[in-house]
XYZ file of C-alpha atoms in Angstrom:
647
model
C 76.792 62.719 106.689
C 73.096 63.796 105.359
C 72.540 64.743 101.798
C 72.358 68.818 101.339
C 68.959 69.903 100.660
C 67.791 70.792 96.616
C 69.079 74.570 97.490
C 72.384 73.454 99.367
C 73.316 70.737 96.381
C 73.049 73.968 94.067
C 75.979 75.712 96.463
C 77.788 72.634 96.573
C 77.679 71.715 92.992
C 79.002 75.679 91.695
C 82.270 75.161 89.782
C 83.790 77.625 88.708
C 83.697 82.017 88.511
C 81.982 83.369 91.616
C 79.004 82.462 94.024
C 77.448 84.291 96.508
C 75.504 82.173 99.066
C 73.342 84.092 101.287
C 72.263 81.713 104.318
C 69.617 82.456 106.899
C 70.128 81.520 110.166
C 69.852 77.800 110.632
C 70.142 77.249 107.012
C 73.255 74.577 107.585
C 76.423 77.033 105.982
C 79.203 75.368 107.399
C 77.149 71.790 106.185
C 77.236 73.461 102.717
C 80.924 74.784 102.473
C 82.300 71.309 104.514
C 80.268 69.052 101.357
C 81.433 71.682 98.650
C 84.896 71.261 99.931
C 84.629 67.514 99.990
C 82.963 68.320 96.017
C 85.724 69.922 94.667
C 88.850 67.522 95.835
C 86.557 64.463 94.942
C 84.563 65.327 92.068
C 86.822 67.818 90.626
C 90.103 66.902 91.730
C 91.296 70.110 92.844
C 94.433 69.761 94.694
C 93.154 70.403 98.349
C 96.487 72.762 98.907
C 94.832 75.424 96.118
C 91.738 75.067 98.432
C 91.921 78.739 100.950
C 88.952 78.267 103.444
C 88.895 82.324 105.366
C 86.665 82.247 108.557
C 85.903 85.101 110.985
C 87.547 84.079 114.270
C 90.572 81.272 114.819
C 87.502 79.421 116.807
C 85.529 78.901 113.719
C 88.576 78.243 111.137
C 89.446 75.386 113.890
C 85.961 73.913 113.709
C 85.375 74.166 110.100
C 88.735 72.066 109.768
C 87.585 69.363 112.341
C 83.697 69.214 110.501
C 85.607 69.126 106.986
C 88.785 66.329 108.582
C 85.574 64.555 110.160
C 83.588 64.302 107.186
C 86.246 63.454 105.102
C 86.971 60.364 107.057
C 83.578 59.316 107.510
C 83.117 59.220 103.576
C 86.664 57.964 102.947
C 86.183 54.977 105.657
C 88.532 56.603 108.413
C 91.600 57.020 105.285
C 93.656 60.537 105.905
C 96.244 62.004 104.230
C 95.122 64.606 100.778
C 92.541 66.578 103.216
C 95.487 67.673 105.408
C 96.481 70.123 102.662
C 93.461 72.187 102.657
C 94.439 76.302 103.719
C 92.022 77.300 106.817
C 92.845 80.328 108.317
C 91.286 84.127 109.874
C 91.958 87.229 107.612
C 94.652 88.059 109.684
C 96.333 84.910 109.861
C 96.624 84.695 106.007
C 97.660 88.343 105.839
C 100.438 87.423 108.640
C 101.632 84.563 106.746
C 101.302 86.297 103.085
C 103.143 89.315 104.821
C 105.938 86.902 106.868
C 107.085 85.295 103.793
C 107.331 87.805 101.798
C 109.844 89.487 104.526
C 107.696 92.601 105.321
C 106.683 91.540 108.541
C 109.523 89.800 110.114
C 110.852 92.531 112.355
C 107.608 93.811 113.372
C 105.793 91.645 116.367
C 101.913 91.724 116.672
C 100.635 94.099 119.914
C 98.587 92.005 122.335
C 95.360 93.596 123.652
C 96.594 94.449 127.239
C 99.584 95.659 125.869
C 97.317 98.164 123.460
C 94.975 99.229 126.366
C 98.621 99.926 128.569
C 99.240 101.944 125.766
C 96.247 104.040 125.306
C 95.671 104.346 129.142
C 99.641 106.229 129.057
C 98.697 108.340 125.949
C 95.141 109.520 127.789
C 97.721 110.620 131.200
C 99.849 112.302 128.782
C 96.864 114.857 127.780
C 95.959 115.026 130.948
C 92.744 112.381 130.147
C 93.591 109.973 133.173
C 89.734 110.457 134.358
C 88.720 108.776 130.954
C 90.872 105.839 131.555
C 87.952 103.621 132.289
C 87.554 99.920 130.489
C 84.508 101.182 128.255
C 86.449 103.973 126.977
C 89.103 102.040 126.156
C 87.189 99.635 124.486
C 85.604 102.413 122.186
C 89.048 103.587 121.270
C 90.056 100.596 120.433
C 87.002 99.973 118.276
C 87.247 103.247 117.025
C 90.432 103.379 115.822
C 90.059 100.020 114.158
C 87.199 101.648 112.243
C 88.685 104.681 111.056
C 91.866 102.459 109.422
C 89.196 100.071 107.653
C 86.905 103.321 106.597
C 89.032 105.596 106.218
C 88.842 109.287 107.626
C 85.315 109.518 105.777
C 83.911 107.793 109.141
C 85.200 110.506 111.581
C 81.919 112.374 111.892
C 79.229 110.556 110.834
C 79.909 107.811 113.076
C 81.301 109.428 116.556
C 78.265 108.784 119.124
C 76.648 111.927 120.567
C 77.633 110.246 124.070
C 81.458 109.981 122.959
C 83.827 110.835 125.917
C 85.959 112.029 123.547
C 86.315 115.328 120.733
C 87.505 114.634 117.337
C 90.480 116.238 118.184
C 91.661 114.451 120.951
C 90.555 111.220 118.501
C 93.515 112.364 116.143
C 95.552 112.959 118.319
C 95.532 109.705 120.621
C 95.231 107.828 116.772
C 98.257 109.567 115.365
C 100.021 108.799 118.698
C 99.118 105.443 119.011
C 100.211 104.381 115.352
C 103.477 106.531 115.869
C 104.763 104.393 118.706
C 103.420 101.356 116.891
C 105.751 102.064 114.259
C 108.601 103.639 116.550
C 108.004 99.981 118.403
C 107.845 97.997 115.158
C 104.692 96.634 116.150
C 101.671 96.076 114.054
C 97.903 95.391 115.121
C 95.314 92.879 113.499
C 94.324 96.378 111.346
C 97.695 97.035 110.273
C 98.573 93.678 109.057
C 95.573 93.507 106.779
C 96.366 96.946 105.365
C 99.872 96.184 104.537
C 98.735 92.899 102.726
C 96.715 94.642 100.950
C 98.990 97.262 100.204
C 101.821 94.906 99.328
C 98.903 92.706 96.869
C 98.294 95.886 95.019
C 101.610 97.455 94.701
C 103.249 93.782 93.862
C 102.282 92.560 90.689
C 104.715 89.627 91.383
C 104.156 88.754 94.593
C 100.211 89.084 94.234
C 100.254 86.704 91.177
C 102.411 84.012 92.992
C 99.197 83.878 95.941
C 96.553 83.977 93.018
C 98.494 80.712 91.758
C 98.659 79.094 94.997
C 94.614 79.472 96.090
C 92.820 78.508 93.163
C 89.287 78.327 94.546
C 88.527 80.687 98.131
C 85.572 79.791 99.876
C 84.743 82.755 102.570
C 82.763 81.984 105.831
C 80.471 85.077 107.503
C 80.817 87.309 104.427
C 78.507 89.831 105.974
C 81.022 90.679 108.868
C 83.629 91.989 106.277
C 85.141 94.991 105.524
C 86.682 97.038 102.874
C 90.330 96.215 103.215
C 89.472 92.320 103.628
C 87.076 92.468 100.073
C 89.965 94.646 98.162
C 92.319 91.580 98.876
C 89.965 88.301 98.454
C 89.280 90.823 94.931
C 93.252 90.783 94.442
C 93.659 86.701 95.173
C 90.326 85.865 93.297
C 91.793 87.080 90.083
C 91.974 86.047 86.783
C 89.702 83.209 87.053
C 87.253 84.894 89.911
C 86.541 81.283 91.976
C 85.697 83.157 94.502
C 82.381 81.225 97.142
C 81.101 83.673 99.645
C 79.089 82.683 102.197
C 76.932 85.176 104.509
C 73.571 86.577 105.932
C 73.144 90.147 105.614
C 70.432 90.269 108.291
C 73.471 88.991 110.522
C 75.848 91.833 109.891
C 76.096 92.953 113.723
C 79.895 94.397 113.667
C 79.553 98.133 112.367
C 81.310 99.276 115.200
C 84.284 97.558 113.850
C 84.272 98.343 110.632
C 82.374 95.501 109.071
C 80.039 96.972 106.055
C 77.046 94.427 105.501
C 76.348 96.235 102.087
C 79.559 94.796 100.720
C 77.269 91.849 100.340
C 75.264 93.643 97.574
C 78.554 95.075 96.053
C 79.842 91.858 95.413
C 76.928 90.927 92.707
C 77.489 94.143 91.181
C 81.201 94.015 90.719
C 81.091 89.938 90.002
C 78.036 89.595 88.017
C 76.702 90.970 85.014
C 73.345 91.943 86.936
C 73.403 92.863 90.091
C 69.211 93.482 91.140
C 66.898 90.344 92.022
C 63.446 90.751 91.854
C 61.198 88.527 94.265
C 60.052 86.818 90.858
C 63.332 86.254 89.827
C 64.453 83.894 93.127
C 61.502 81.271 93.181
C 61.679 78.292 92.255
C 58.584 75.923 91.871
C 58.207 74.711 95.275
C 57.939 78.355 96.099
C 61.286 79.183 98.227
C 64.251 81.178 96.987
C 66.893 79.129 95.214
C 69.359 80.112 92.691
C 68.105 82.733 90.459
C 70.212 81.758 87.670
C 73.380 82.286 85.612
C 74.332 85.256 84.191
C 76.849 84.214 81.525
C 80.524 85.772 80.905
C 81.525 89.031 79.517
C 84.447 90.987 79.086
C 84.240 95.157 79.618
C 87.457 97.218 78.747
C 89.090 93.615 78.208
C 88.592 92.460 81.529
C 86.600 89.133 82.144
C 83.850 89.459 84.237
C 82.797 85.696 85.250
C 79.477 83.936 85.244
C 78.298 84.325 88.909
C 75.426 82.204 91.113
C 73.545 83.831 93.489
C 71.935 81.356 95.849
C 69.259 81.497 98.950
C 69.709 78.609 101.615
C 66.254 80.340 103.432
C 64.970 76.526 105.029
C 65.853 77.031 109.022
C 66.207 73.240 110.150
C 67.007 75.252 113.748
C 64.035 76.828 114.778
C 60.561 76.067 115.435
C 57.835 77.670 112.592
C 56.684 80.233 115.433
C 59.763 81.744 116.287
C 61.019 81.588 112.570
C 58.084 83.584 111.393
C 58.557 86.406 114.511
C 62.252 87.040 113.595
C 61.160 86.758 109.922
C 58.629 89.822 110.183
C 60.619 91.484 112.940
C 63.919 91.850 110.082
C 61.577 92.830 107.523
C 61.394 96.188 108.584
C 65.295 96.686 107.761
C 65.317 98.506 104.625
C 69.043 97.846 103.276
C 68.868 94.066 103.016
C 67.882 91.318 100.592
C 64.141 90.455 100.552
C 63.804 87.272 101.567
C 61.145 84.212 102.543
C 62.226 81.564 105.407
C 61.162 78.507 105.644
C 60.913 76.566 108.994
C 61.280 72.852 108.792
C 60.858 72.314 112.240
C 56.968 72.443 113.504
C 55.963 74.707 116.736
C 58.450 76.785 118.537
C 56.959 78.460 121.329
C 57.106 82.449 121.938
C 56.419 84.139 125.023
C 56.176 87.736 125.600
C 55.740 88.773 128.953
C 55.921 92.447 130.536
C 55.967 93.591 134.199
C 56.233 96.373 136.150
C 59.295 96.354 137.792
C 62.614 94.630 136.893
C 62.627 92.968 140.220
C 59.518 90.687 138.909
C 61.295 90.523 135.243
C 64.734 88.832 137.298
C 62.101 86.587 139.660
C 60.421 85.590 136.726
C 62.936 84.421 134.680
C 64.181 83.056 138.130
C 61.764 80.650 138.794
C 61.318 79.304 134.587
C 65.258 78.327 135.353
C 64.582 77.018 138.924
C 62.072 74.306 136.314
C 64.755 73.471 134.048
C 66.523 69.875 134.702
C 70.515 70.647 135.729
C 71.867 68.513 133.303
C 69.864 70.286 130.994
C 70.723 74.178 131.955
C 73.778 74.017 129.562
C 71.170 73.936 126.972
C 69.473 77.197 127.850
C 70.739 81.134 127.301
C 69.937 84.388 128.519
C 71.238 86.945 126.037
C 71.776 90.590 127.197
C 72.836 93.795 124.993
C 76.189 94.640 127.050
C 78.656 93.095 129.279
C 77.304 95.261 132.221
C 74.379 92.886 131.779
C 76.070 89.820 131.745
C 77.635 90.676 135.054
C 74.612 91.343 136.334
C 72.578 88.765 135.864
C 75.335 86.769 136.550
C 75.345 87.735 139.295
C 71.715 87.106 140.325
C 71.984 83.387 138.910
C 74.866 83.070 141.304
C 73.193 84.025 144.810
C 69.947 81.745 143.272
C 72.211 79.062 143.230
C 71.896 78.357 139.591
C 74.869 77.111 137.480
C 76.521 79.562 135.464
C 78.623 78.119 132.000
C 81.725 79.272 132.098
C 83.819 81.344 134.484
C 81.085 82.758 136.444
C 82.193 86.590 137.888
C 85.917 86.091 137.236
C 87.485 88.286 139.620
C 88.598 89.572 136.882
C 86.077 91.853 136.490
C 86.303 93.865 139.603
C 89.318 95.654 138.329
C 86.882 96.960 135.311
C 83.862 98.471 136.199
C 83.385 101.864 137.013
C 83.441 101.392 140.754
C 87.299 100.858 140.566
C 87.422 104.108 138.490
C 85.897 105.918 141.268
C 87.811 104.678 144.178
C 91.288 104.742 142.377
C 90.035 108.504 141.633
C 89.546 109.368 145.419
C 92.615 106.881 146.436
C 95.196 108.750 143.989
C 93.889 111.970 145.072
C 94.693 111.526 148.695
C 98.300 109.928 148.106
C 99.642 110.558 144.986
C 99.899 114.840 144.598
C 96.247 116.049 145.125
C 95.682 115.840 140.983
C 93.081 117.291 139.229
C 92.378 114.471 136.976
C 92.001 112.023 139.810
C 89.760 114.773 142.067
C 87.197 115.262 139.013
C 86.425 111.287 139.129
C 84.775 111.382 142.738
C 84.220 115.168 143.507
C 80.163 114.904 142.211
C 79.731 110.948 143.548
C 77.303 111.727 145.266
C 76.512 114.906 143.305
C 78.126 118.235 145.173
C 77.458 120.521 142.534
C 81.030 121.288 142.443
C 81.894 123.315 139.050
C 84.813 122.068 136.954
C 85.566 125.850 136.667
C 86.547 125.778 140.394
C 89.566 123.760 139.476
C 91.378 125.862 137.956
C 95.099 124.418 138.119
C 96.427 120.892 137.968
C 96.520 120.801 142.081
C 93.004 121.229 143.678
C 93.151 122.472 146.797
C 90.416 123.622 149.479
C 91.528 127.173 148.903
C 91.333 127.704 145.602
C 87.820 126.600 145.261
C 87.190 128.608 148.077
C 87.943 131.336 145.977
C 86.069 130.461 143.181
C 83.069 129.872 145.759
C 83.810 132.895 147.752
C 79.890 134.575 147.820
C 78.351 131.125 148.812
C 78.461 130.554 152.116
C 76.338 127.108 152.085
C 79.333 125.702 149.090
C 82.109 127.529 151.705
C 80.797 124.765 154.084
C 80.237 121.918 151.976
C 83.707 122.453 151.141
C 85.104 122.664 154.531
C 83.229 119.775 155.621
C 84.503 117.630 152.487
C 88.151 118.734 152.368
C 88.313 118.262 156.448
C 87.250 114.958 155.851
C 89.166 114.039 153.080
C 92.437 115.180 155.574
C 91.390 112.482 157.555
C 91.383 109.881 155.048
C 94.714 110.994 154.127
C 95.753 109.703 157.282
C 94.448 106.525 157.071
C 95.461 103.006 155.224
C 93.595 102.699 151.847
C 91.343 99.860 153.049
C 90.044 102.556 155.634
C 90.395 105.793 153.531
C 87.983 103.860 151.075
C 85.540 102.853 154.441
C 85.398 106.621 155.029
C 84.744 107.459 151.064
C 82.026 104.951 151.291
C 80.031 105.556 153.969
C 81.150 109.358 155.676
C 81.786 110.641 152.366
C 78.589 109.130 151.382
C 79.510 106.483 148.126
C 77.349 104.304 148.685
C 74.343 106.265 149.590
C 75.404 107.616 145.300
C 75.371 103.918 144.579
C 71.670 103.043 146.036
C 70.578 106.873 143.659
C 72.472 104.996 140.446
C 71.553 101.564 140.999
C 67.597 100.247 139.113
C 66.759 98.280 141.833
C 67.499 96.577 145.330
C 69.248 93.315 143.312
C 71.239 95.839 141.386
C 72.454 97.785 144.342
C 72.876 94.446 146.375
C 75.243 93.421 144.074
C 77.527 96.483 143.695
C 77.641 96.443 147.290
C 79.262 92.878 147.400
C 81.624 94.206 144.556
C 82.777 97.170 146.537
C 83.127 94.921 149.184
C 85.536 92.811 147.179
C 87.798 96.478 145.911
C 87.802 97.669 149.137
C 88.779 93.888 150.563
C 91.586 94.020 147.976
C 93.342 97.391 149.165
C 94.030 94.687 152.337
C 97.168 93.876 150.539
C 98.719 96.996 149.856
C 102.182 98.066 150.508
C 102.810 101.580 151.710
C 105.018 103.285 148.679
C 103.480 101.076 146.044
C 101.586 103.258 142.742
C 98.128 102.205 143.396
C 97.345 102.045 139.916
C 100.473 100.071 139.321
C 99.233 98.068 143.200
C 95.988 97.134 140.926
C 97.474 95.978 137.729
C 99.487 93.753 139.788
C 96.429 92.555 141.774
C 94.469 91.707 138.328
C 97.633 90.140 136.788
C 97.503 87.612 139.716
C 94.237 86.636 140.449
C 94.315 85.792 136.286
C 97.182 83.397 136.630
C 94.733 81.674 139.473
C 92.045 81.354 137.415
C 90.985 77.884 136.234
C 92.386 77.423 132.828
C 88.997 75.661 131.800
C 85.419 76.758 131.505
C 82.507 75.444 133.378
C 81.008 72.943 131.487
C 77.251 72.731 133.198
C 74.613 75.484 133.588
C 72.957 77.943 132.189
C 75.073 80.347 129.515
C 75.013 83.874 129.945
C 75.402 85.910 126.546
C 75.715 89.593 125.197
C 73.916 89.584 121.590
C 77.190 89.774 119.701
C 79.046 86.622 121.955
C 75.793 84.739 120.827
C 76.543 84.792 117.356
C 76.771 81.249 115.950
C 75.081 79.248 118.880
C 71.887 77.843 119.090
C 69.711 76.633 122.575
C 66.441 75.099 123.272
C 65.297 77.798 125.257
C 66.393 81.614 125.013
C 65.461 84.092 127.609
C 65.775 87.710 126.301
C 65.498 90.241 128.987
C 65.664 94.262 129.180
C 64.077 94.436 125.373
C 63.194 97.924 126.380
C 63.900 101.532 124.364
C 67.287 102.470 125.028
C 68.921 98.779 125.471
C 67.671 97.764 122.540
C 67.860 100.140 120.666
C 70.687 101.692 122.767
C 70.019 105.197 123.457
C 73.067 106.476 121.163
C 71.287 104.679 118.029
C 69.892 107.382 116.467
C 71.039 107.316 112.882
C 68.892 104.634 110.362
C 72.422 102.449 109.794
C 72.949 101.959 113.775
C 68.972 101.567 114.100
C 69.244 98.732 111.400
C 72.105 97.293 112.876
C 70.540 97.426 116.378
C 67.805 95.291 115.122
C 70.128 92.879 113.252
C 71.272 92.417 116.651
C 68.249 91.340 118.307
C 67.458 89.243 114.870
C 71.065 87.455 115.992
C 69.381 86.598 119.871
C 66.082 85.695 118.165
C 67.362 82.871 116.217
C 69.538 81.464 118.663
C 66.079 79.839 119.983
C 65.672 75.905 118.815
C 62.224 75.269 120.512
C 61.286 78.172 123.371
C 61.815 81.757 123.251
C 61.362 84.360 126.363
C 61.254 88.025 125.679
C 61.141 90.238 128.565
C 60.624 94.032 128.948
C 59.041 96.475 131.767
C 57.330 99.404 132.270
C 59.874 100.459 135.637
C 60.254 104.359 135.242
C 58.021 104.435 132.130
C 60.165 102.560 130.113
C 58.715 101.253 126.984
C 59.032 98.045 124.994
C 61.847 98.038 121.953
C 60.334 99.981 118.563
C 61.639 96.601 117.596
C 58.582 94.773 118.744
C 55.749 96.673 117.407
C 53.569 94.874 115.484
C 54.350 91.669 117.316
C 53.754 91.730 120.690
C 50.189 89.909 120.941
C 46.843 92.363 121.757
């Protein structure tokens, strides 16, 4: 094990009262709280079992335990035994446990995710909101709901995109309706179970004090990505003695959406320090980088102590080449709510390419042939990282017909039961065979576009005749709507896997798909997906919900999935799964105004987060870094890139 840097032996050595480490990307943070850990049982003899290390996901508590267990028996000449003692654990694991054995939590089981998206998908069809029911809304439900319990009701407004598919009403409602059967159920979500800790720590002088005996010294991994709920309890546990060692970047706070407030970050100096601004003077050391910028000593206010405190840069990037250190350096710069900051590359080069072209078709060929270059056994060491899922599957996609290696599980088939494409053929599919519904009729009637009014519709049953009615002056709509509701008769008549050949190409679906899709790849591949839905319906069993027939379908091709990733090839990445990796080369496609920013950032928090985001994909780059945009339908390159895109 290397000896920590001058900056890093200052975060090891801190003692006692609180710290606050803020580490750049590349900076070695899980180096520096592995050696401090080692520091405190050896140096100081802290009993390791007073030692609580909190990480962000169960992934990373598992891997700081095996660097800390590894380190540990490389220093103590392959001895075990004390280190075994040392608390790692997720927010929500430690609120579980704190929660289990004090006997709040022992009749209430935790709600898996399919089990909460079942339940939000029944509470949309019970409003009459089955047409919403698509994976992305659920997904922003979920999110949104887990926001509004860490924020509070404060966020309701503010932070509901302009391009929500829902009102604030029907918010409420599906929120008070989803915690109501939660409770009826006695279930809790990850949400709940930090909010009852909490509740329990405050409201429990007893029970908190017994848990501020037993963790003597918290160390806390990716402070940046917590919130409000999570800070009021490490505030709780860290008390009286306050030996409390956060570790974060605020230029990598990339989980707003959730809940996460990056500005915590400056809180915590204020409410654990006795000064809480840093000048640029005030950080230096002599060798010119930011380092500790000193102790501010102990004071009590209203007879409360308020502890000496360290604030400490780690700003040398032993990742990154000096070129692509220095872009994402000035790039993050322009963020206005963050600490002001100077990196410093230790690594020499680092190449940077920008490259723009006029369609995406030569963007994808492109980044084609700089793949088709790379050695295979060295793919697994190159990314492309894309703003959304969509992307992923997309490119994906591409890679896959090029016959380059994919990591992981390349298109799982899982997938097809997601995208909007299922949406629109379960629409037209429950239509014809399950009661003529409104809700199902409104999710194909305009695919391709009809110009067929919602106001036409005016009861729960659509039928030819009343939107006749509606239509009654128009002779050219009295046709279309013959035509359409003659043919949709037919397809009535028919099994699903031909009802959904006749939506397709009579009813003219995919003709919509080639209007929708950017390019020939792009509509290429939905094709083969459709394929693939419409392949599925093979199966079906007259009298079985096709809904229900689908679940089913999904439910089994996951239990014939391979259980293990793909180990070679190249890895395929949205900007927030990148977090926490590094690669020797990282292609960045699609850095174009409204992907990056998306076109719903509009406020100067979401803006700042959207280029924290791109900051992230930036510095996952060791040696070589791609960035990719076009000028296809007059897009323009990301806001984010002005200023460094060379003349």
């Amino acid at each position: 094990m290397r000896e920590p840097s001058e900056s890093q032996r200052q975060a090891v050595d801190h003692l006692s009262g609180p710290a606050q480490v803020i580490a750049g990307p590349g900076s070695g943070k899980t180096f520096v709280i592995t050696c401090r850990i080692l520091h405190l049982i050896r140096h100081h003899h802290i009993p390791p079992e007073q030692i609580l290390v909190i990480t962000y996901t169960k992934a990373a508590a598992q891997e700081m335990k095996e660097r800390f267990e590894k380190a540990w028996a490389a220093r103590d000449g392959g001895a075990g035994g004390i280190h075994s003692n040392v608390n790692f654990g997720t927010f929500h694991s430690i609120c579980y446990n704190i929660l289990r054995r004090s006997g709040i939590s022992q009749s209430n089981s935790l709600i898996k995710e399919s089990d909460k998206r079942k339940l939000l998908q029944i509470l949309l069809g019970n409003h009459g909101l089955s047409s919403k029911c698509t994976y992305d809304n659920i997904s922003f439900l979920i999110n949104t709901i887990s926001r509004i319990k860490n924020l509070g009701n404060s966020c309701w407004q503010d932070e509901l995109p302009e391009n929500a598919d829902f009102s604030f009403q029907e918010l409420h409602i599906l929120m008070a309706e989803y915690d109501s059967y939660l409770l009826e159920q006695k279930m809790l979500d990850f949400d709940d179970m930090i909010i009852r800790c909490l509740g329990l720590l405050s409201e429990n002088p007893a029970v908190c004090r017994k848990y501020q005996k037993m963790f003597s010294y918290i160390l806390v991994d990716e402070f940046q990505d917590i919130n409000n709920p999570q800070y009021e309890i490490l505030k709780l546990l860290a008390l009286p003695e306050n030996n409390l060692f956060v570790v974060g970047d605020d230029d990598q706070g990339i989980y707003g959406f959730r809940g996460a407030e990056p500005e915590i970050m400056k809180r915590f100096a204020g409410d654990f320090f006795i000064k809480s601004a840093f000048t640029e003077s005030s950080v230096k050391n002599t060798a010119g980088h930011r380092a500790v910028p000193g102790k501010y000593p102990a004071k009590s206010i209203a007879g409360e102590k308020i502890s000496a405190g360290n604030q400490i840069f780690l700003t040398e990037n032993y990742r990154s080449g000096a070129d692509i250190v220095e872009l994402a350096g000035k790039m993050i710069g322009h963020n206005k709510e963050r600490f002001p900051k100077k990196f410093h590359p230790k690594n020499p080069g680092g190449k940077v390419t920008f490259s723009c072209f006029d369609t995406r078709k030569e963007e994808e060929m492109c980044l084609l042939k700089e793949l088709s270059c790379i050695r295979t056994e060295l793919l697994p060491d190159a990314a492309i990282i894309l703003r959304t899922n969509m992307e992923v599957m997309q490119y994906a996609g591409l890679l896959k017909e090029a016959g380059i290696g994919v990591k992981g599980i390349c298109l799982s088939e899982e997938n097809m039961f997601h995208g909007f494409m299922m949406e629109d053929m379960l629409s037209f599919l429950c239509y014809l065979y399950e009661g003529r519904q409104r809700k199902d009729f409104i999710g194909f009637m305009n695919k391709p576009n009809r110009f067929f009014a919602r106001a036409s519709l005016p009861f729960e049953t659509v039928t030819s005749e009343h939107m006749k009615q509606y239509y009654q002056k128009n002779p050219a709509m009295l046709t279309e709507i013959g035509y359409f509701f003659g043919q949709i008769q037919i397809a009535a008549s028919l099994q699903p896997y031909l009802a959904l050949s006749l939506f397709r190409k009579t009813l003219g679906y995919d003709g919509y798909l080639r209007q929708k899709a950017r390019d020939c790849a792009e509509y290429q591949r939905w094709m083969a997906k459709a394929d693939n839905i419409q392949s599925c319906f093979k199966k079906y069993a007259c009298g079985t919900p096709i809904r229900r027939f689908i679940e089913e379908q999904a439910e089994l091709e996951g239990e014939g999935r391979p259980k293990t990733d793909r180990k070679e090839g190249v890895s395929i990445l949205t900007m927030h799964g990148a977090k926490g990796l590094e690669f020797s080369k990282v292609f960045l496609p699609d850095v174009n105004e409204g992907v990056i920013p998306g076109r719903e950032s509009i406020r100067a928090n979401t803006l700042e987060e959207e280029r924290r985001l791109l900051y992230v994909a930036i510095t996952r780059a060791k040696k070589e870094l791609f960035i990719y945009y076009t000028k296809e339908r007059n897009r323009k390159p990301s806001r984010f890139l002005e200023g460094l895109i060379p003349v």
